[in-house]
Coordinates of N, CA and C in Angstrom, one line a residue:
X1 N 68.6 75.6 89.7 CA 69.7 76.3 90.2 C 70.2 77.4 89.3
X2 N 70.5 78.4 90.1 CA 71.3 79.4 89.4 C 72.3 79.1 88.2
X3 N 73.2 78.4 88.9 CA 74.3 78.0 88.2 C 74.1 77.5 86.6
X4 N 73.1 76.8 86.8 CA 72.4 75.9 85.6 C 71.5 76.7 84.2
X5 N 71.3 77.8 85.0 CA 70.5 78.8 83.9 C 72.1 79.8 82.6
X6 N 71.3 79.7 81.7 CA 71.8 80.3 80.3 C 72.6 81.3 80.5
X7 N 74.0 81.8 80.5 CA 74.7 83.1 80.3 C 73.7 83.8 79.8
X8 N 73.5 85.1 80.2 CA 72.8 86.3 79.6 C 74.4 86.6 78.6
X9 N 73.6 87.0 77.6 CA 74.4 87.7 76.2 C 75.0 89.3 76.6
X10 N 76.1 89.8 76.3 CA 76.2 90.7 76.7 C 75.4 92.0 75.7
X11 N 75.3 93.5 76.0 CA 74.7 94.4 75.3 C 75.5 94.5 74.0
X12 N 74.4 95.1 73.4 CA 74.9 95.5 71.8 C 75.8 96.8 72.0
X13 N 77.4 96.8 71.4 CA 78.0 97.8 71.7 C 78.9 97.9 72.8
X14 N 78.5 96.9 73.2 CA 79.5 96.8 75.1 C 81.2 96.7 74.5
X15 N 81.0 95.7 73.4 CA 82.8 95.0 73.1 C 83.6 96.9 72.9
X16 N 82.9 97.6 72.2 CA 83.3 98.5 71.6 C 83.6 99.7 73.0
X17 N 82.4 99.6 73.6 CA 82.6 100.7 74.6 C 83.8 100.3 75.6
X18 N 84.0 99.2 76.4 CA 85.0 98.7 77.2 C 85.9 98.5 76.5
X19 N 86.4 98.3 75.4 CA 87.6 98.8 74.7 C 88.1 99.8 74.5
X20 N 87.5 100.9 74.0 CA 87.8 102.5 74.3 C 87.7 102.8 75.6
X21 N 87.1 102.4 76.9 CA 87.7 102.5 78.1 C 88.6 102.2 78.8
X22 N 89.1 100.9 78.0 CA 90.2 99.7 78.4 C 91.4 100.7 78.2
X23 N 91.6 101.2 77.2 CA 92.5 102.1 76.6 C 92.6 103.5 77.1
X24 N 91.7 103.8 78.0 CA 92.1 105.0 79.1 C 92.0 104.8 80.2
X25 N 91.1 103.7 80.7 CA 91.4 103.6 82.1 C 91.6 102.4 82.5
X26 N 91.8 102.5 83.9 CA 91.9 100.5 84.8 C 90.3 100.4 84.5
X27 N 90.4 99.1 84.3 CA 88.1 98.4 84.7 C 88.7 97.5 85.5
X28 N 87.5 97.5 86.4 CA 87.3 96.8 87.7 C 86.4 96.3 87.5
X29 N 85.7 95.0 87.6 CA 84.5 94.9 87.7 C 84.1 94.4 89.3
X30 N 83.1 95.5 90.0 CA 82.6 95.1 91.6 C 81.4 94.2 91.8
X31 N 81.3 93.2 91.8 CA 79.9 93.0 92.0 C 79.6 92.0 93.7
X32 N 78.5 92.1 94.0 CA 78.1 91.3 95.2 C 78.1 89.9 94.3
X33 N 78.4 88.9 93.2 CA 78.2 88.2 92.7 C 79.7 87.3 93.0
X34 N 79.5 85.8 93.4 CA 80.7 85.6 93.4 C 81.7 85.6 92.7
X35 N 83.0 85.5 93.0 CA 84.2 86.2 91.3 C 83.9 84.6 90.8
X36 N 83.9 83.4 90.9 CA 83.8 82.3 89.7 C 83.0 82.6 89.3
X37 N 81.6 82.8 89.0 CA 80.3 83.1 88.9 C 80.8 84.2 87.9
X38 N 81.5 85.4 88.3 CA 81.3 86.8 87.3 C 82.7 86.1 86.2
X39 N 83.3 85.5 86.6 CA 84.7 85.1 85.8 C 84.2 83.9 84.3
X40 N 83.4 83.0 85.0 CA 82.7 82.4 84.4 C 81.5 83.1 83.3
X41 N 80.9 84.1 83.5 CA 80.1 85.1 82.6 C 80.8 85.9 81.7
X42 N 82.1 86.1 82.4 CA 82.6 87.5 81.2 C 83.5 86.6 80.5
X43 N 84.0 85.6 81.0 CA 84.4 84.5 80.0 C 83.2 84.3 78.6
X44 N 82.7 83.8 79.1 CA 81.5 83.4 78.5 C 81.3 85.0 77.1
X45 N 80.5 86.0 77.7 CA 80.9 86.3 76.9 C 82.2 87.4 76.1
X46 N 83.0 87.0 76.6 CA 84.1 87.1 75.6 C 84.6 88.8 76.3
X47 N 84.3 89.2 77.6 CA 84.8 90.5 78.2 C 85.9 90.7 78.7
X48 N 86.7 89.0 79.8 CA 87.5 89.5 80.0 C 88.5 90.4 80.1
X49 N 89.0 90.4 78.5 CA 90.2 90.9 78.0 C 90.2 92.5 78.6
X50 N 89.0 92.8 78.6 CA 88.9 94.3 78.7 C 88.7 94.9 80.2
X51 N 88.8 94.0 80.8 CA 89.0 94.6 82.5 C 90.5 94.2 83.0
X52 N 90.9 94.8 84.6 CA 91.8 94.8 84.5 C 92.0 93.1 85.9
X53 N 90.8 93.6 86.4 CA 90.8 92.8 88.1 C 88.9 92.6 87.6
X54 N 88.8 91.4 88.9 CA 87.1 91.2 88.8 C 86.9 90.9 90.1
X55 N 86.8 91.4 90.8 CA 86.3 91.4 92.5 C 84.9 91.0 92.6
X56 N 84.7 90.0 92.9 CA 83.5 89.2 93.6 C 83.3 89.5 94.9
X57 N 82.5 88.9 95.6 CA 81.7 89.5 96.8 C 82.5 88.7 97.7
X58 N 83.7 88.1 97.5 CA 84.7 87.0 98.3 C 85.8 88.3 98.9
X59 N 85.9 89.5 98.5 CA 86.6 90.6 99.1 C 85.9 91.6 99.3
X60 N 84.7 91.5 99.8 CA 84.1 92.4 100.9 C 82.6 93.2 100.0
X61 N 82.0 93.8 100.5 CA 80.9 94.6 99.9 C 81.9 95.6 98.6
X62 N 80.6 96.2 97.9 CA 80.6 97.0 96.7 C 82.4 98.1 97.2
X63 N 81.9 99.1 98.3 CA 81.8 99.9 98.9 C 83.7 99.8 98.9
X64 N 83.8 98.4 99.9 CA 84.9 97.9 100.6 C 85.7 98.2 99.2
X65 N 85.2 97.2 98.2 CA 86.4 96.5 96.9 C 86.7 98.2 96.3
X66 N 86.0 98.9 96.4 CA 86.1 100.6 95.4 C 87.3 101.2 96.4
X67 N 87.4 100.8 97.5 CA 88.2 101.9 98.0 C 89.5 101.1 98.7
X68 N 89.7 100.0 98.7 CA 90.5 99.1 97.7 C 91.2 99.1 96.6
X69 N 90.4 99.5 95.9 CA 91.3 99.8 94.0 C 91.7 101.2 94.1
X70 N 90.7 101.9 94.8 CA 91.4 103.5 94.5 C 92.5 103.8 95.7
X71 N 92.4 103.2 96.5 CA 93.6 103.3 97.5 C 94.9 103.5 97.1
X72 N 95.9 104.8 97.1 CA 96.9 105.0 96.6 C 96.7 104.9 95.4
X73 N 96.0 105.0 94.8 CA 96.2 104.9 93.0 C 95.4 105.9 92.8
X74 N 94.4 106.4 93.0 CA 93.3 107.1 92.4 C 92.5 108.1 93.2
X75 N 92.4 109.4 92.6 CA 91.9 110.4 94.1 C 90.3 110.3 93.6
X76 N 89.2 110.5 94.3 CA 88.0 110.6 93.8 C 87.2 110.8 92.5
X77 N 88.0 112.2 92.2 CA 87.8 112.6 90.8 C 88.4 112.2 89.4
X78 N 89.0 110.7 90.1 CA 89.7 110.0 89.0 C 88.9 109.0 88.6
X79 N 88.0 108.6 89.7 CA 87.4 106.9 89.3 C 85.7 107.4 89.1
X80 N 85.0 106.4 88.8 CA 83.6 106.4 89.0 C 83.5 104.8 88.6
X81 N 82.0 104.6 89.3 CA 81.6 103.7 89.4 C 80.2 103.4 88.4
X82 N 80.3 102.3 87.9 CA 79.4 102.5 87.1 C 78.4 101.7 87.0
X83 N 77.2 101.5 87.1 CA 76.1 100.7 87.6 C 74.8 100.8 87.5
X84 N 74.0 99.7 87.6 CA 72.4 99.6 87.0 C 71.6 99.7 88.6
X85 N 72.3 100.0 89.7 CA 71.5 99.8 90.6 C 71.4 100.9 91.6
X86 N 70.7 100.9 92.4 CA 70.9 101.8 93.8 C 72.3 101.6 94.3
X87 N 72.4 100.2 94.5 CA 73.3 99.8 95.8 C 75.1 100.2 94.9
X88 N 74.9 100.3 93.6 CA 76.2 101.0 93.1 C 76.5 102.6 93.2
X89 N 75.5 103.4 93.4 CA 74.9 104.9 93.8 C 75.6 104.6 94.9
X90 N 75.2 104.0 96.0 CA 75.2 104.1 97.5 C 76.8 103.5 97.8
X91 N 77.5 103.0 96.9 CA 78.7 102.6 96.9 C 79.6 103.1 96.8
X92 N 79.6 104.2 95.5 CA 79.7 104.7 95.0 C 80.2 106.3 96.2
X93 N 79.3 106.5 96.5 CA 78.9 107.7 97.2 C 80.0 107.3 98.7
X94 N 79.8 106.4 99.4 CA 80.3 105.7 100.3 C 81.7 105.6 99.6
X95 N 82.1 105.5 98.9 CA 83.7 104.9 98.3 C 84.2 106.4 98.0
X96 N 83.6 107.5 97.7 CA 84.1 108.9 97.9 C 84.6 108.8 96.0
X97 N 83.5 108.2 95.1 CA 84.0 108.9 94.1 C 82.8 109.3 92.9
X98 N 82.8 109.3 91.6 CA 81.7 109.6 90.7 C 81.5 108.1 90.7
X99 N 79.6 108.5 90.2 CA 79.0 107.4 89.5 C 78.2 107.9 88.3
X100 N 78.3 107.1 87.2 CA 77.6 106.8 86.1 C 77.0 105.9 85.7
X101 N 75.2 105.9 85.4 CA 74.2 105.0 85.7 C 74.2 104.1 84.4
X102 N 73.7 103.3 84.2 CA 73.2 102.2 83.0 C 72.0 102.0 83.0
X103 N 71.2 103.1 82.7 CA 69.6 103.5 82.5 C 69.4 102.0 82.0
X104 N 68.3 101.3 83.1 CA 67.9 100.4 82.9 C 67.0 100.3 81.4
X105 N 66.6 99.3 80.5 CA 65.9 99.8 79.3 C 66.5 100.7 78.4
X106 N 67.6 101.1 78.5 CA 68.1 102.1 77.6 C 69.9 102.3 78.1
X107 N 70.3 100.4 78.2 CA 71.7 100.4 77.9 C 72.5 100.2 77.0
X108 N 72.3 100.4 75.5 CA 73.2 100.8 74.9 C 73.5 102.8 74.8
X109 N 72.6 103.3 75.3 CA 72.6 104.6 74.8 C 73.4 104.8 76.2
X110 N 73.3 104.1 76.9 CA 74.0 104.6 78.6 C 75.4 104.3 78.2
X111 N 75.9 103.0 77.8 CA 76.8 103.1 77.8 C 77.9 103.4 77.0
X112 N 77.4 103.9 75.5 CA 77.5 104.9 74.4 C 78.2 106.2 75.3
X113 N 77.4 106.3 75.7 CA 77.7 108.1 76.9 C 78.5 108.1 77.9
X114 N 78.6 106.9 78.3 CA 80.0 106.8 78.7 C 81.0 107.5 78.3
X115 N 81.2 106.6 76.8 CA 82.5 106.8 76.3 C 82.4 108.3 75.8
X116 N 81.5 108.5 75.0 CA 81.4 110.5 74.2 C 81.1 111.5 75.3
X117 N 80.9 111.3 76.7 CA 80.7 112.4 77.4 C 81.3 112.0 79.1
X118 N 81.3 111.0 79.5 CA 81.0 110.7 80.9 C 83.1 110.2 80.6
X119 N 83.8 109.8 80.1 CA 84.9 109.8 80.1 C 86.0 111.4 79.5
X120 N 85.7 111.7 78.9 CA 86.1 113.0 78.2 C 85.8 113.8 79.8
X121 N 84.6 113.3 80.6 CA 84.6 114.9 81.5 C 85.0 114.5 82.9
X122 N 85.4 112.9 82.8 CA 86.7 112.6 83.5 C 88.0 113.1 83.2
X123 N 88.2 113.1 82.0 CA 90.2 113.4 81.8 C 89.8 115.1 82.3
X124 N 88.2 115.8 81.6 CA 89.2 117.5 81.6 C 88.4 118.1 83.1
X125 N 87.9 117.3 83.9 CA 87.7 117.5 85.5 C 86.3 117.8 85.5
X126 N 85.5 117.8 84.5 CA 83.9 118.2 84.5 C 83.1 117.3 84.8
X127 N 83.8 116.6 85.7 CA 82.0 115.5 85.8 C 81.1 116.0 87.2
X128 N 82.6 116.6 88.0 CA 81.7 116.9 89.3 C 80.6 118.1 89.1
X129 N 79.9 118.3 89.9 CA 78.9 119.0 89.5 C 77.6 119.2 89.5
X130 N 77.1 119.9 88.2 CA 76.2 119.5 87.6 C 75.6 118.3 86.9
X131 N 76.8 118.1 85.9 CA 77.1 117.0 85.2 C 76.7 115.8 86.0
X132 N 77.5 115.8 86.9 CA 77.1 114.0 88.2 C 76.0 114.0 88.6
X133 N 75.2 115.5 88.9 CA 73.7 115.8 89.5 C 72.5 115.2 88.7
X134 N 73.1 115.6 87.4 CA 72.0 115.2 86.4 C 71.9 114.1 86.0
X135 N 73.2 113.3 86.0 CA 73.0 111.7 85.8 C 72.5 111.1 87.1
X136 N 72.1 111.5 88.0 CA 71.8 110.7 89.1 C 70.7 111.5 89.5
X137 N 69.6 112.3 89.0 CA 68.9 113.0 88.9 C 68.1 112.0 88.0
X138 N 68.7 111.7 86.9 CA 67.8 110.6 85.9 C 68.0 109.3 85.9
X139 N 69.1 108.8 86.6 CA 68.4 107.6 86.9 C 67.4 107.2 88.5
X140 N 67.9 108.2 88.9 CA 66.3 108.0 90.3 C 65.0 108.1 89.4
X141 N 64.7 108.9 88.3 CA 63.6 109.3 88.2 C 63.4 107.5 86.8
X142 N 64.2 107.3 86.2 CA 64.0 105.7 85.2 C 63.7 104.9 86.3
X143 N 64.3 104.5 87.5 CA 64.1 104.0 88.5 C 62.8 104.5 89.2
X144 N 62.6 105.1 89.7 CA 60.5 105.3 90.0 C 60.0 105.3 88.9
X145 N 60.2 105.5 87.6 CA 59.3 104.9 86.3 C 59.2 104.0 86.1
X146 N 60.4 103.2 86.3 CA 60.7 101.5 85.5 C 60.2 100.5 86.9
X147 N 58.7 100.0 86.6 CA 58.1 98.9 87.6 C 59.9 97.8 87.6
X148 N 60.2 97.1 88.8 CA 61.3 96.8 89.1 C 61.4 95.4 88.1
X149 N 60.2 94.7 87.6 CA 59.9 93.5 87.1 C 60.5 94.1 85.5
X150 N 60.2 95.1 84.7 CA 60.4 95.3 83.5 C 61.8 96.1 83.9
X151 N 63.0 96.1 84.5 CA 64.2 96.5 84.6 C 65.1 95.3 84.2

């Protein structure tokens, strides 16, 4: 059973990055995963503290919960979504705001860039663009590189 298998450990650098995020923006965490299941993991290891809400797949698709949180609080160019998969792209895009990828095989350096470029070009309005093009420009192309088994 699922249930029964080992917490995955979180990434090297995560405590540090979601903390300097914690401190400028709301975290959400969206997942198709149920919320005891993701409450129980980030318990585990030790994340809570640094989000604000954890929406499980018990309040609707990715899509649904994003435009939900940004409803009256947040105009597109305020939030992004951030994710290791297609279906956060496609949620993302659907939810009418930015996304920023977590290069599979190369998440500490993703989520490093987060914090020194992909938040900074949130507060001064530069992520749309180019900027959003090219991040989703390279994770399609890690994604047709990276066989789905070694992601």
């Amino acid at each position: 059973r699922i249930s029964e298998l080992p917490p995955i450990p979180a990434f090297d650098g995560i405590f540090q990055s979601l903390e300097k995020l914690h401190v400028a923006a709301d975290l959400i965490v969206v997942s198709q995963t149920t919320e005891d299941a993701l409450v129980r993991e980030w318990n585990h290891a030790g994340l809570t503290g640094f989000v604000d809400v954890i929406a499980g797949a018990e309040l609707g698709s990715k899509t649904e919960s994003l435009k939900i949180a940004m409803e009256g609080r947040y105009g597109p160019e305020q939030a992004v979504m951030v994710g290791d998969a297609t279906g956060d792209l496609d949620a993302a895009r659907e939810a009418g705001c930015f996304f920023f990828p977590i290069l599979p095989g190369d998440e500490v350096n993703s989520w490093t860039a987060l914090c020194a470029e992909g938040l900074v070009r949130v507060q001064n309005g530069t992520f749309a663009g180019a900027y959003q093009e090219e991040l989703i420009s390279r994770f399609n192309s890690v994604l047709t590189e990276t066989p789905p088994d070694e992601r």
